[in-house]
Amino acid sequence: MEFILRDPIEGNFQFPVNPEEVQIKRDRQFETVTILSLGEIDLFQGERIKEITFSSFFPKYHDTYCNCSQDTGGHPDPQVAMNRLTSLLTKKRPVRLSITGTIINALVYVTSHNSTFKGGEPGDIYFDITFRTWKGFKVGTLGAKASTRPDTKPVPKVYTVISGDTLTAIAKRELGNSSKWRDIYNGNKKVIGRDPDLIKPGQKLVMP
């Protein structure tokens, strides 16, 4: 079993001594609301982000129980290793935590770590570390919202020509003013053609 932080930018990092146990914390997220007739009720809001915690130490000297390969930098100096973990606390991008032989292979952030120095073990650094799994999300933009906003423009009225119609009669009946026949014609030249007097039953004219 190997505990590795995979980082394509700064290189991979392997914990030299496997922890005795790994704790994974999972919670359901609720919102508690009060309803007069029912009292308090819980509304399920989804799953909280998982937390992964373990403890181990960085030994000063390499020993048979150490798991370090050249691909992950070899045996790390304890203080250099702690500095690497500290730098991850400030990173805005996640790294991948991979624990071989388990289902853990996730993008994570380092959220906390504590270090301990023990008498009689000079150079060794003990630590506790906690990760939170990363969950991506998309943020909408004002432009995107504008593109999905419903069209509130008024729909133009369409009139279907019947037998005996003239543009003057249509303008009088639909627009209340027979002199507006030219407005109808100008807006429908492609349908009517060159002669405004030659309208045909069934033609659909958009009213101005």
CSV table of N, CA and C in Angstrom, one decimal, residues 122-204:
chain,number,residue,atom,x,y,z
A,122,PRO,N,15.3,12.4,17.8
A,122,PRO,CA,15.7,13.6,17.1
A,122,PRO,C,15.6,13.5,15.6
A,123,GLY,N,15.0,14.5,15.0
A,123,GLY,CA,14.9,14.6,13.6
A,123,GLY,C,13.6,14.0,13.0
A,124,ASP,N,12.9,13.1,13.8
A,124,ASP,CA,11.7,12.6,13.3
A,124,ASP,C,10.5,13.6,13.6
A,125,ILE,N,9.6,13.7,12.7
A,125,ILE,CA,8.5,14.6,12.8
A,125,ILE,C,7.2,13.8,12.7
A,126,TYR,N,6.3,13.8,13.7
A,126,TYR,CA,5.0,13.2,13.7
A,126,TYR,C,4.0,14.2,13.2
A,127,PHE,N,3.0,13.7,12.6
A,127,PHE,CA,2.0,14.7,12.0
A,127,PHE,C,0.6,14.0,12.0
A,128,ASP,N,-0.4,14.9,12.0
A,128,ASP,CA,-1.8,14.5,11.7
A,128,ASP,C,-2.2,15.4,10.5
A,129,ILE,N,-2.9,14.8,9.6
A,129,ILE,CA,-3.3,15.6,8.4
A,129,ILE,C,-4.7,15.3,8.0
A,130,THR,N,-5.4,16.3,7.5
A,130,THR,CA,-6.8,16.2,7.1
A,130,THR,C,-7.0,16.8,5.7
A,131,PHE,N,-7.7,16.0,4.8
A,131,PHE,CA,-8.0,16.4,3.5
A,131,PHE,C,-9.5,16.6,3.3
A,132,ARG,N,-9.9,17.4,2.4
A,132,ARG,CA,-11.3,17.5,2.0
A,132,ARG,C,-11.4,17.3,0.5
A,133,THR,N,-12.3,16.4,0.1
A,133,THR,CA,-12.4,16.1,-1.3
A,133,THR,C,-12.9,17.3,-2.1
A,134,TRP,N,-12.4,17.5,-3.3
A,134,TRP,CA,-12.7,18.7,-4.1
A,134,TRP,C,-14.0,18.4,-4.9
A,135,LYS,N,-14.9,19.3,-5.0
A,135,LYS,CA,-16.1,19.2,-5.8
A,135,LYS,C,-16.2,20.4,-6.7
A,136,GLY,N,-16.1,20.1,-8.0
A,136,GLY,CA,-16.2,21.2,-9.0
A,136,GLY,C,-17.6,21.8,-9.1
A,137,PHE,N,-17.6,23.0,-9.6
A,137,PHE,CA,-18.9,23.7,-9.8
A,137,PHE,C,-18.7,24.7,-10.9
A,138,LYS,N,-19.8,25.1,-11.5
A,138,LYS,CA,-19.8,26.1,-12.6
A,138,LYS,C,-20.5,27.4,-12.1
A,139,VAL,N,-19.9,28.5,-12.5
A,139,VAL,CA,-20.5,29.8,-12.1
A,139,VAL,C,-21.1,30.4,-13.4
A,140,GLY,N,-22.4,30.7,-13.4
A,140,GLY,CA,-23.0,31.3,-14.5
A,140,GLY,C,-22.6,32.8,-14.7
A,141,THR,N,-22.7,33.3,-15.9
A,141,THR,CA,-22.3,34.7,-16.1
A,141,THR,C,-23.6,35.5,-16.5
A,142,LEU,N,-23.5,36.8,-16.4
A,142,LEU,CA,-24.6,37.7,-16.8
A,142,LEU,C,-25.0,37.5,-18.2
A,143,GLY,N,-23.9,37.2,-19.1
A,143,GLY,CA,-24.2,37.0,-20.5
A,143,GLY,C,-25.0,35.7,-20.7
A,144,ALA,N,-24.6,34.7,-19.9
A,144,ALA,CA,-25.4,33.4,-20.1
A,144,ALA,C,-26.8,33.6,-19.6
A,145,LYS,N,-27.0,34.3,-18.5
A,145,LYS,CA,-28.4,34.5,-18.1
A,145,LYS,C,-29.2,35.3,-19.1
A,146,ALA,N,-28.5,36.3,-19.7
A,146,ALA,CA,-29.3,37.1,-20.7
A,146,ALA,C,-29.7,36.3,-21.9
A,147,SER,N,-28.9,35.3,-22.3
A,147,SER,CA,-29.2,34.5,-23.4
A,147,SER,C,-30.4,33.6,-23.2
A,148,THR,N,-30.6,33.2,-21.9
A,148,THR,CA,-31.7,32.3,-21.6
A,148,THR,C,-33.0,33.1,-21.1
A,149,ARG,N,-32.9,34.4,-21.0
A,149,ARG,CA,-34.1,35.2,-20.5
A,149,ARG,C,-35.2,35.1,-21.6
A,150,PRO,N,-36.4,34.9,-21.1
A,150,PRO,CA,-37.5,34.8,-22.1
A,150,PRO,C,-37.7,36.0,-22.9
A,151,ASP,N,-38.1,35.9,-24.1
A,151,ASP,CA,-38.3,37.0,-25.0
A,151,ASP,C,-39.7,37.7,-24.7
A,152,THR,N,-39.6,38.9,-24.3
A,152,THR,CA,-40.9,39.6,-23.9
A,152,THR,C,-41.3,40.6,-25.0
A,153,LYS,N,-40.7,40.5,-26.2
A,153,LYS,CA,-41.2,41.4,-27.3
A,153,LYS,C,-42.6,41.0,-27.7
A,154,PRO,N,-43.4,41.9,-28.1
A,154,PRO,CA,-44.8,41.6,-28.5
A,154,PRO,C,-44.7,40.9,-29.9
A,155,VAL,N,-45.6,39.9,-30.0
A,155,VAL,CA,-45.6,39.1,-31.2
A,155,VAL,C,-46.5,39.9,-32.2
A,156,PRO,N,-45.9,40.1,-33.4
A,156,PRO,CA,-46.7,40.9,-34.4
A,156,PRO,C,-47.9,40.2,-34.9
A,157,LYS,N,-49.0,41.0,-35.2
A,157,LYS,CA,-50.2,40.4,-35.6
A,157,LYS,C,-50.1,40.0,-37.1
A,158,VAL,N,-50.6,38.9,-37.5
A,158,VAL,CA,-50.6,38.4,-38.9
A,158,VAL,C,-52.0,38.4,-39.4
A,159,TYR,N,-52.3,39.0,-40.5
A,159,TYR,CA,-53.6,39.0,-41.1
A,159,TYR,C,-53.6,38.1,-42.4
A,160,THR,N,-54.6,37.3,-42.5
A,160,THR,CA,-54.7,36.4,-43.7
A,160,THR,C,-55.7,37.0,-44.7
A,161,VAL,N,-55.3,37.3,-45.9
A,161,VAL,CA,-56.1,38.0,-46.9
A,161,VAL,C,-57.3,37.1,-47.3
A,162,ILE,N,-58.5,37.6,-47.4
A,162,ILE,CA,-59.6,36.9,-47.9
A,162,ILE,C,-60.1,37.5,-49.2
A,163,SER,N,-61.0,36.8,-49.9
A,163,SER,CA,-61.5,37.3,-51.2
A,163,SER,C,-62.2,38.6,-51.1
A,164,GLY,N,-61.8,39.6,-52.0
A,164,GLY,CA,-62.4,40.9,-52.0
A,164,GLY,C,-61.7,41.9,-51.2
A,165,ASP,N,-60.6,41.5,-50.5
A,165,ASP,CA,-59.8,42.4,-49.7
A,165,ASP,C,-59.0,43.4,-50.5
A,166,THR,N,-58.8,44.6,-50.0
A,166,THR,CA,-57.8,45.6,-50.5
A,166,THR,C,-57.0,46.0,-49.3
A,167,LEU,N,-55.8,46.6,-49.6
A,167,LEU,CA,-55.0,47.1,-48.6
A,167,LEU,C,-55.6,48.2,-47.8
A,168,THR,N,-56.4,49.0,-48.6
A,168,THR,CA,-57.1,50.1,-47.9
A,168,THR,C,-58.1,49.6,-46.9
A,169,ALA,N,-58.9,48.6,-47.3
A,169,ALA,CA,-59.9,48.0,-46.5
A,169,ALA,C,-59.3,47.4,-45.2
A,170,ILE,N,-58.2,46.7,-45.5
A,170,ILE,CA,-57.5,46.0,-44.4
A,170,ILE,C,-57.0,47.0,-43.4
A,171,ALA,N,-56.4,48.1,-43.9
A,171,ALA,CA,-55.8,49.1,-43.0
A,171,ALA,C,-56.9,49.8,-42.2
A,172,LYS,N,-58.1,50.0,-42.8
A,172,LYS,CA,-59.2,50.6,-42.1
A,172,LYS,C,-59.7,49.6,-41.0
A,173,ARG,N,-59.8,48.3,-41.3
A,173,ARG,CA,-60.4,47.4,-40.4
A,173,ARG,C,-59.4,47.0,-39.3
A,174,GLU,N,-58.2,46.8,-39.6
A,174,GLU,CA,-57.2,46.3,-38.6
A,174,GLU,C,-56.5,47.4,-37.9
A,175,LEU,N,-56.3,48.6,-38.6
A,175,LEU,CA,-55.5,49.6,-37.9
A,175,LEU,C,-56.3,50.9,-37.6
A,176,GLY,N,-57.5,50.9,-38.1
A,176,GLY,CA,-58.4,52.0,-37.8
A,176,GLY,C,-58.2,53.2,-38.7
A,177,ASN,N,-57.3,53.1,-39.7
A,177,ASN,CA,-57.0,54.2,-40.6
A,177,ASN,C,-56.6,53.7,-41.9
A,178,SER,N,-57.5,54.0,-42.9
A,178,SER,CA,-57.3,53.5,-44.3
A,178,SER,C,-56.0,54.0,-44.9
A,179,SER,N,-55.5,55.2,-44.4
A,179,SER,CA,-54.3,55.7,-45.1
A,179,SER,C,-53.0,55.0,-44.7
A,180,LYS,N,-53.2,54.0,-43.8
A,180,LYS,CA,-52.0,53.3,-43.4
A,180,LYS,C,-51.7,52.0,-44.3
A,181,TRP,N,-52.5,52.0,-45.4
A,181,TRP,CA,-52.3,50.8,-46.3
A,181,TRP,C,-50.9,50.7,-46.8
A,182,ARG,N,-50.2,51.9,-47.0
A,182,ARG,CA,-48.8,51.9,-47.5
A,182,ARG,C,-47.9,51.3,-46.5
A,183,ASP,N,-48.2,51.5,-45.1
A,183,ASP,CA,-47.3,50.9,-44.1
A,183,ASP,C,-47.4,49.4,-44.2
A,184,ILE,N,-48.7,48.9,-44.5
A,184,ILE,CA,-48.8,47.4,-44.6
A,184,ILE,C,-48.1,47.0,-45.9
A,185,TYR,N,-48.2,47.7,-46.9
A,185,TYR,CA,-47.5,47.3,-48.2
A,185,TYR,C,-46.0,47.3,-48.0
A,186,ASN,N,-45.4,48.4,-47.4
A,186,ASN,CA,-44.0,48.4,-47.3
A,186,ASN,C,-43.4,47.3,-46.4
A,187,GLY,N,-44.2,46.8,-45.5
A,187,GLY,CA,-43.8,45.8,-44.6
A,187,GLY,C,-44.0,44.4,-45.2
A,188,ASN,N,-44.7,44.3,-46.3
A,188,ASN,CA,-45.0,43.0,-46.9
A,188,ASN,C,-44.7,42.9,-48.4
A,189,LYS,N,-43.8,43.7,-48.9
A,189,LYS,CA,-43.5,43.8,-50.3
A,189,LYS,C,-43.1,42.4,-50.9
A,190,LYS,N,-42.4,41.6,-50.1
A,190,LYS,CA,-41.9,40.3,-50.6
A,190,LYS,C,-43.1,39.4,-50.8
A,191,VAL,N,-44.2,39.6,-50.1
A,191,VAL,CA,-45.3,38.7,-50.2
A,191,VAL,C,-46.3,39.2,-51.3
A,192,ILE,N,-46.5,40.5,-51.3
A,192,ILE,CA,-47.5,41.1,-52.2
A,192,ILE,C,-46.9,41.3,-53.7
A,193,GLY,N,-45.6,41.7,-53.8
A,193,GLY,CA,-45.1,41.9,-55.1
A,193,GLY,C,-45.0,43.4,-55.4
A,194,ARG,N,-44.8,43.7,-56.7
A,194,ARG,CA,-44.7,45.2,-57.1
A,194,ARG,C,-46.0,45.9,-57.0
A,195,ASP,N,-47.1,45.3,-57.3
A,195,ASP,CA,-48.4,46.0,-57.4
A,195,ASP,C,-49.2,45.8,-56.1
A,196,PRO,N,-49.4,46.9,-55.3
A,196,PRO,CA,-50.1,46.8,-54.0
A,196,PRO,C,-51.6,46.4,-54.2
A,197,ASP,N,-52.1,46.6,-55.5
A,197,ASP,CA,-53.5,46.2,-55.7
A,197,ASP,C,-53.7,44.8,-56.0
A,198,LEU,N,-52.6,44.0,-56.2
A,198,LEU,CA,-52.8,42.6,-56.5
A,198,LEU,C,-52.5,41.7,-55.3
A,199,ILE,N,-53.3,41.8,-54.3
A,199,ILE,CA,-53.2,40.9,-53.2
A,199,ILE,C,-54.1,39.7,-53.4
A,200,LYS,N,-53.7,38.6,-52.9
A,200,LYS,CA,-54.4,37.3,-53.2
A,200,LYS,C,-54.9,36.7,-51.9
A,201,PRO,N,-56.1,36.0,-52.0
A,201,PRO,CA,-56.6,35.3,-50.8
A,201,PRO,C,-55.6,34.3,-50.3
A,202,GLY,N,-55.4,34.2,-49.0
A,202,GLY,CA,-54.5,33.2,-48.4
A,202,GLY,C,-53.2,33.8,-48.1
A,203,GLN,N,-52.8,35.0,-48.6
A,203,GLN,CA,-51.6,35.6,-48.3
A,203,GLN,C,-51.6,36.1,-46.8
A,204,LYS,N,-50.5,36.0,-46.1
A,204,LYS,CA,-50.4,36.4,-44.7
A,204,LYS,C,-49.6,37.6,-44.6
